[in-house]
Amino acid sequence: MTNKLKITFLLGIFMMVFSSHMMNAQLKQGDLVDGIAAVIGDEIVLESDVNEQMNYAKQQGASDTDKCEFLENLISNKLLVYEAKKDTLIENRSAAIKEQANAKYRQLLSQFPDEKTMLAAYKFRNAYEMKNAIEKIDTDQYYGQAKYQRVTDKADVTPNEVTDFYNMYKMQLPQVKDEVTLAQIMMYPKLTEAHKQDLINRLKKIKQDILGGESFESQARIYSEDEGSASNGGLYKNINKGQMVKPFEAAALNLQENEISDPVESDFGYHIIQLVKKSGKVYDARHILLKATPTEDEIKTAKAKLDSIRGLVLNGKMTFKDAAFKFSDDKRTKFNAGVIPGGDGSDKIERESIPGTISYELAGLNKGDITTAFEDEDNRRKVVKIIRMDDVIPSHQITLETDFSRIKQMALNKKKNEMVEKFVNSKLPTTFISIDGRYDNCKFKSNWKKESIKK
């Protein structure tokens, strides 16, 4: 595909990959350790950022790895970030992003035996440095995406524009791989009353121990099943109102500072919550979570219920759409006849991208067939599902007749990128931009090398 058709703006390539640190360990004498490749306002692009993007693209099979082009995309992204931070209509989420970075750090830490091992694996010298790196990635991602959405908010394409786009680029459009469309009914296995009461009683005992002198922090580290906060004594800081699930927030905000709630049920399980402090719409809270992890018998009961629903559908007593609406616990699909969206926002899913568990269940099924109930995971929670094979689409060349919605999205992405490019160019005269001399021979599409910065 030519450069003209690189319609995916490189806004989303902010990976949790700290390759710049790993690269340093492989440097030879005389190599450049790192340096500033470009400055955009008060934002910077490091040489390692450019190399990281190139390496990522190569891993994804890209054949065109022009360093100048990668730098230009990074500069464009940084200009969006710079403008977003000045945009009063974009919420400043610095505090929330910082806490999110801390939560990601704790989540990563839970995958290693200790902090020293994790830091060594990611080539960071200390926790502060690693948390800062995570925070920087999340900050750029948030502000870049927010500004991109603001600039492209009113973008749309007409049917004629879709047709024109197809006619112009049809010889360059990729071949579609084997695809399917799937619909599902998903259930969270229901806990028995005895199981629920056991979790509640355990939390009541922990609360009594805290009131009797144990610290909330130590009990959270021992008992909490929330990987994101247990190692930090159950603490979440700078929680914005509306950020947590409703039962958690309602309980937390009804407490006095340092007061501990009775057990509270949410989608994740059962909690006891301590309000640490509250200031306006922001608060700090600790919690201890016991997950609502179903037993084998509870899973078996849920499977039996789903299989009976499957029978109703196969016997024509209920449509799959009505069954999904009535019985599915998946809020993302139950209002859309259970249809599972693909990665590009359409209802088509590449066969090779389907997770192994589901792929195994679909083996041998034809259009209209429904799996028997099987166990799976959704957001780290055990679930049971039945899935219907709504359609099977063999590999083919993209055409307007078979892939109009996909071509429309491509045309819309192209228009959005043109809008962003126009916005970026409009900001060039008033934005300080400096590019390192190593890139003097680059031929950029935009006038980044303004005469004004060379004086």
XYZ file of C-alpha atoms in Angstrom:
455
model
C 0.000 0.000 0.000
C 1.415 3.427 -0.916
C 2.196 6.244 1.491
C -0.971 8.012 0.300
C -3.054 5.235 1.778
C -1.428 5.107 5.192
C -4.720 6.145 6.665
C -4.157 4.952 10.204
C -2.828 8.011 11.998
C -0.013 6.911 14.288
C -1.751 8.096 17.402
C -2.323 4.685 18.917
C 1.242 3.383 18.970
C 1.974 4.221 22.594
C 3.019 0.743 23.764
C 3.800 -0.544 27.223
C 7.183 -1.561 25.817
C 10.240 -0.005 27.358
C 12.541 -0.919 24.535
C 14.615 2.246 24.818
C 15.912 0.947 28.155
C 16.546 -2.520 26.742
C 18.366 -1.042 23.769
C 20.849 0.702 26.037
C 22.076 -2.662 27.281
C 22.966 -3.653 23.711
C 24.846 -0.491 22.690
C 28.360 -0.745 21.314
C 31.138 1.726 22.021
C 30.598 4.937 20.027
C 26.828 4.433 19.662
C 24.459 7.274 20.560
C 22.880 6.449 23.950
C 19.901 8.741 23.431
C 19.180 12.321 22.548
C 16.458 14.790 21.655
C 15.295 14.277 18.086
C 12.805 17.160 18.098
C 11.194 19.785 20.342
C 7.581 20.868 19.748
C 6.504 23.672 22.066
C 7.487 22.209 25.432
C 7.116 18.593 24.268
C 10.087 16.479 23.146
C 10.642 13.455 20.912
C 13.624 11.308 21.904
C 15.812 9.446 19.455
C 14.821 6.255 21.276
C 11.138 7.055 20.605
C 11.810 7.034 16.862
C 13.777 3.780 17.046
C 11.068 2.186 19.182
C 8.347 3.020 16.664
C 10.455 1.637 13.805
C 11.179 -1.592 15.672
C 7.499 -2.023 16.504
C 6.530 -1.505 12.851
C 9.088 -4.093 11.733
C 7.697 -6.593 14.243
C 4.255 -6.008 12.707
C 5.617 -6.845 9.245
C 6.020 -3.331 7.800
C 8.408 -3.223 4.869
C 8.640 0.587 4.666
C 10.637 1.870 7.658
C 11.695 5.375 6.601
C 13.062 6.963 9.781
C 12.100 10.453 8.592
C 8.485 9.381 8.204
C 8.373 7.891 11.702
C 9.841 11.074 13.156
C 7.273 13.193 11.332
C 4.404 11.085 12.701
C 5.791 11.413 16.223
C 6.172 15.192 15.821
C 2.553 15.423 14.609
C 1.409 13.457 17.648
C 3.421 15.641 20.003
C 1.945 18.785 18.465
C -1.528 17.373 19.162
C -0.504 16.659 22.758
C 0.944 20.187 23.097
C -2.261 21.768 21.750
C -4.494 19.494 23.834
C -2.848 20.647 27.067
C -3.739 24.246 26.147
C -7.324 23.362 25.184
C -9.622 24.392 28.056
C -12.358 22.061 26.775
C -10.132 19.018 27.353
C -10.218 17.899 30.974
C -6.925 17.989 32.851
C -6.584 14.440 34.113
C -3.037 14.622 35.452
C -3.952 13.337 38.908
C -6.045 10.453 37.547
C -3.345 9.516 35.029
C -0.727 9.475 37.781
C -2.845 7.146 39.885
C -3.563 5.004 36.823
C 0.186 4.721 36.224
C 0.682 3.627 39.831
C -2.066 1.013 39.408
C -0.438 -0.303 36.206
C 2.876 -0.464 38.036
C 1.313 -2.511 40.819
C -0.386 -4.770 38.288
C 2.925 -5.413 36.525
C 4.571 -6.015 39.892
C 2.007 -8.731 40.679
C 3.428 -10.740 37.756
C 6.935 -10.879 39.289
C 8.272 -12.441 42.502
C 9.556 -9.043 43.715
C 10.133 -5.438 42.654
C 13.859 -5.870 42.008
C 13.198 -8.656 39.486
C 10.611 -6.547 37.648
C 12.845 -3.465 37.438
C 15.694 -5.601 36.116
C 13.422 -7.171 33.488
C 12.312 -3.759 32.181
C 15.794 -2.197 32.576
C 14.741 0.539 35.002
C 16.978 1.702 37.832
C 14.176 2.334 40.319
C 10.413 2.414 40.768
C 10.215 6.201 40.353
C 11.782 6.003 36.883
C 9.456 3.215 35.729
C 6.314 4.910 37.059
C 7.334 8.124 35.290
C 7.754 6.229 32.011
C 4.287 4.679 32.338
C 2.779 8.050 33.257
C 4.405 9.733 30.241
C 2.979 7.125 27.841
C -0.509 7.396 29.363
C -0.400 11.210 29.341
C 0.559 11.379 25.675
C -2.084 8.807 24.810
C -4.862 10.636 26.657
C -4.106 14.133 25.371
C -3.276 12.998 21.837
C -6.498 11.024 21.507
C -8.575 13.795 23.086
C -7.275 16.416 20.639
C -7.591 14.046 17.679
C -11.252 13.485 18.572
C -11.859 17.232 18.997
C -10.349 18.037 15.603
C -12.194 15.230 13.799
C -15.474 15.353 15.722
C -17.582 16.447 12.741
C -15.920 14.237 10.124
C -18.284 12.257 7.908
C -18.336 10.768 4.413
C -21.184 10.503 1.906
C -21.911 7.357 -0.153
C -20.469 9.139 -3.189
C -17.241 9.870 -1.300
C -17.000 6.197 -0.308
C -17.405 5.176 -3.955
C -14.800 7.741 -5.084
C -12.388 6.483 -2.433
C -12.855 2.891 -3.559
C -12.395 3.706 -7.226
C -9.200 5.621 -6.473
C -7.588 2.992 -4.222
C -9.188 -0.336 -5.133
C -5.991 -1.678 -6.680
C -4.160 -1.023 -3.388
C -6.749 -2.327 -0.943
C -5.690 -5.460 0.945
C -7.260 -8.882 0.549
C -9.676 -9.782 3.310
C -8.706 -12.894 5.261
C -11.208 -15.589 6.282
C -13.788 -13.962 8.544
C -16.851 -14.835 10.575
C -19.635 -12.915 12.274
C -20.529 -14.187 15.732
C -23.229 -13.556 18.306
C -23.072 -14.626 21.922
C -25.051 -14.982 25.108
C -22.782 -14.661 28.129
C -23.604 -15.281 31.769
C -21.791 -14.775 35.029
C -22.395 -17.941 37.066
C -24.602 -17.090 40.026
C -23.179 -17.697 43.482
C -25.295 -19.694 45.906
C -26.636 -17.840 48.922
C -24.328 -19.915 51.134
C -21.303 -18.887 49.047
C -22.297 -15.201 49.188
C -22.787 -15.370 52.940
C -19.380 -16.971 53.385
C -17.701 -14.043 51.574
C -19.709 -11.530 53.617
C -18.829 -13.267 56.883
C -15.129 -13.324 55.990
C -15.199 -9.563 55.305
C -17.078 -8.912 58.546
C -14.373 -10.824 60.428
C -11.623 -8.787 58.702
C -13.465 -5.569 59.604
C -13.704 -6.639 63.240
C -9.990 -7.411 63.292
C -9.265 -3.906 61.934
C -11.533 -2.297 64.528
C -9.714 -4.431 67.099
C -6.325 -2.956 66.231
C -5.125 -4.479 62.936
C -4.327 -1.915 60.249
C -6.491 -1.751 57.152
C -3.336 -1.652 55.010
C -1.901 -4.890 56.400
C -5.222 -6.726 56.107
C -5.575 -5.551 52.476
C -2.113 -6.870 51.624
C -2.996 -10.245 53.173
C -6.584 -10.757 52.041
C -7.544 -8.443 49.159
C -7.906 -10.085 45.754
C -7.639 -6.801 43.849
C -4.304 -7.093 42.021
C -4.285 -3.355 41.328
C -4.318 -2.195 44.947
C -3.564 -5.068 47.366
C 0.194 -4.492 47.388
C -0.466 -0.818 48.171
C -2.620 -1.565 51.196
C -5.842 -1.389 49.172
C -5.338 2.325 48.440
C -6.714 4.190 45.437
C -5.837 7.903 45.360
C -7.421 10.830 43.513
C -10.551 8.921 42.493
C -12.806 11.136 40.396
C -16.522 10.931 41.004
C -17.981 8.498 38.465
C -14.707 6.615 38.023
C -15.550 3.574 40.173
C -18.518 1.217 39.850
C -21.673 2.663 41.395
C -22.005 0.416 44.487
C -18.371 1.122 45.448
C -18.711 4.866 44.971
C -22.060 5.127 46.739
C -20.682 3.278 49.767
C -17.393 5.220 49.841
C -18.995 8.669 49.594
C -21.504 7.873 52.338
C -18.676 7.273 54.822
C -16.955 9.712 57.133
C -13.186 9.938 56.806
C -11.498 6.793 58.251
C -14.893 5.057 58.637
C -15.171 1.489 57.267
C -18.223 0.229 55.407
C -20.096 -3.017 55.885
C -19.582 -5.541 53.053
C -20.656 -4.085 49.688
C -21.522 -6.135 46.591
C -20.370 -5.014 43.125
C -19.769 -6.660 39.746
C -16.304 -7.655 40.961
C -17.301 -9.334 44.212
C -17.614 -8.102 47.802
C -15.706 -5.210 49.384
C -15.200 -3.429 52.634
C -14.226 0.195 51.985
C -12.487 2.837 54.061
C -12.797 6.495 53.056
C -9.364 8.053 53.578
C -10.172 11.631 52.546
C -12.577 13.570 50.341
C -12.124 16.928 48.627
C -14.905 18.096 46.339
C -15.432 15.493 43.604
C -12.126 13.722 44.306
C -11.498 11.202 47.061
C -9.003 8.612 48.336
C -10.228 5.223 49.530
C -8.920 1.839 50.593
C -10.763 -1.389 50.012
C -10.445 -5.130 50.511
C -11.988 -7.212 47.737
C -13.027 -10.836 47.843
C -13.860 -11.852 44.289
C -17.113 -13.597 43.443
C -15.274 -16.577 41.939
C -17.826 -19.304 41.161
C -17.338 -22.905 42.212
C -17.435 -25.819 39.759
C -21.021 -26.586 40.799
C -22.071 -22.956 40.220
C -20.445 -23.023 36.769
C -22.207 -26.315 35.998
C -25.573 -24.782 36.934
C -24.967 -21.779 34.655
C -24.007 -24.069 31.761
C -27.194 -26.061 32.197
C -29.277 -22.868 32.059
C -27.519 -21.690 28.903
C -27.961 -25.075 27.223
C -31.693 -24.910 27.946
C -31.805 -21.436 26.348
C -29.915 -22.831 23.355
C -32.596 -25.494 23.055
C -35.364 -22.879 22.989
C -33.585 -21.037 20.160
C -32.920 -24.188 18.112
C -36.551 -25.278 18.508
C -37.822 -21.917 17.257
C -39.467 -20.986 20.564
C -37.272 -17.898 20.967
C -34.998 -15.913 18.657
C -31.321 -15.603 19.495
C -31.784 -11.810 19.532
C -34.547 -12.012 22.160
C -32.567 -14.547 24.200
C -29.488 -12.310 24.197
C -31.549 -9.320 25.314
C -33.309 -11.259 28.067
C -30.519 -13.439 29.440
C -27.068 -12.133 28.489
C -24.972 -10.386 31.147
C -22.721 -8.809 28.494
C -23.837 -5.180 28.276
C -21.660 -4.644 25.175
C -23.636 -7.106 23.040
C -27.018 -7.877 24.627
C -28.709 -4.825 23.057
C -27.288 -5.662 19.615
C -28.669 -9.194 19.167
C -25.546 -10.530 20.883
C -23.324 -9.608 17.911
C -19.625 -9.469 18.836
C -17.875 -6.450 17.245
C -14.666 -6.935 15.283
C -11.437 -5.048 15.816
C -12.311 -2.458 13.157
C -15.729 -1.696 14.657
C -17.638 -3.812 12.121
C -19.304 -7.146 12.898
C -16.643 -9.124 10.995
C -13.873 -10.953 12.875
C -10.779 -12.515 11.308
C -10.731 -16.225 12.099
C -7.057 -16.183 13.022
C -7.664 -13.474 15.644
C -10.268 -15.500 17.572
C -8.958 -16.623 21.005
C -8.053 -20.292 21.299
C -10.833 -21.216 23.723
C -13.540 -19.861 21.410
C -11.833 -21.102 18.237
C -11.897 -24.642 19.654
C -15.637 -24.404 20.345
C -16.325 -23.095 16.824
C -14.401 -25.859 15.060
C -16.618 -27.653 12.575
C -19.579 -25.266 12.943
C -21.443 -23.910 9.925
C -23.535 -20.792 9.433
C -26.437 -20.779 11.895
C -24.926 -23.374 14.269
C -24.740 -22.660 18.008
C -22.101 -24.014 20.380
C -23.038 -25.845 23.538
C -22.361 -23.893 26.734
C -18.682 -23.561 27.579
C -16.523 -21.859 30.185
C -14.469 -18.759 29.341
C -13.025 -15.613 30.948
C -14.116 -12.010 30.520
C -12.144 -9.260 32.229
C -10.550 -11.892 34.483
C -13.988 -13.148 35.579
C -15.201 -16.674 34.917
C -18.163 -16.722 32.538
C -20.144 -19.241 30.521
C -21.169 -18.637 26.903
C -22.970 -19.962 23.902
C -21.936 -18.553 20.515
C -23.807 -18.642 17.226
C -21.985 -18.649 13.892
C -23.993 -15.927 12.119
C -21.966 -15.875 8.912
C -18.830 -17.283 7.281
C -16.951 -15.010 4.860
C -14.182 -16.666 2.822
C -10.996 -14.768 1.984
C -11.654 -12.287 -0.853
C -10.639 -9.028 -2.462
C -12.463 -6.002 -1.004
C -15.425 -4.801 -3.093
C -18.133 -2.188 -2.587
C -20.813 -4.887 -2.746
C -19.406 -7.048 0.055
C -17.441 -4.569 2.186
C -19.153 -1.172 1.987
C -18.989 -0.500 5.755
C -15.295 -1.377 5.856
C -14.505 0.875 2.867
C -16.574 3.658 4.440
C -14.452 3.438 7.591
C -11.266 3.610 5.499
C -12.561 6.696 3.674
C -13.576 8.281 6.971
C -10.142 7.602 8.486
C -8.502 9.215 5.465
C -10.681 12.315 5.833
C -9.923 12.500 9.550
C -6.197 12.318 8.896
C -6.492 15.095 6.324
C -8.331 17.218 8.909
C -5.594 16.569 11.467
C -2.886 17.374 8.909
C -4.649 20.653 8.083
C -4.925 21.486 11.791
C -1.249 20.690 12.382
C -0.163 22.877 9.454
C -2.281 25.751 10.764
C -0.329 25.656 14.054
C 3.150 25.580 12.504
C 3.609 29.376 12.214
C 2.942 29.923 15.941
C 4.596 26.848 17.477
C 8.262 26.566 18.402
C 9.676 23.534 16.587
C 13.299 22.442 16.520
C 14.578 19.279 14.807
C 18.035 17.841 15.420
C 20.578 18.228 12.628
C 20.704 14.462 12.138
C 17.446 14.864 10.219
C 18.557 17.748 7.939
C 18.253 15.546 4.852
C 14.666 14.484 5.578
C 11.971 15.576 3.162
C 8.940 16.076 5.386
C 5.390 16.518 4.080
C 4.817 19.484 6.416
C 7.077 22.496 6.867
C 8.553 21.461 10.233
C 11.932 23.021 9.415
C 10.758 26.606 9.594
C 13.305 29.299 8.889
C 12.300 31.061 12.085
C 13.779 28.323 14.301
C 17.119 28.329 12.534
C 17.891 31.960 13.358
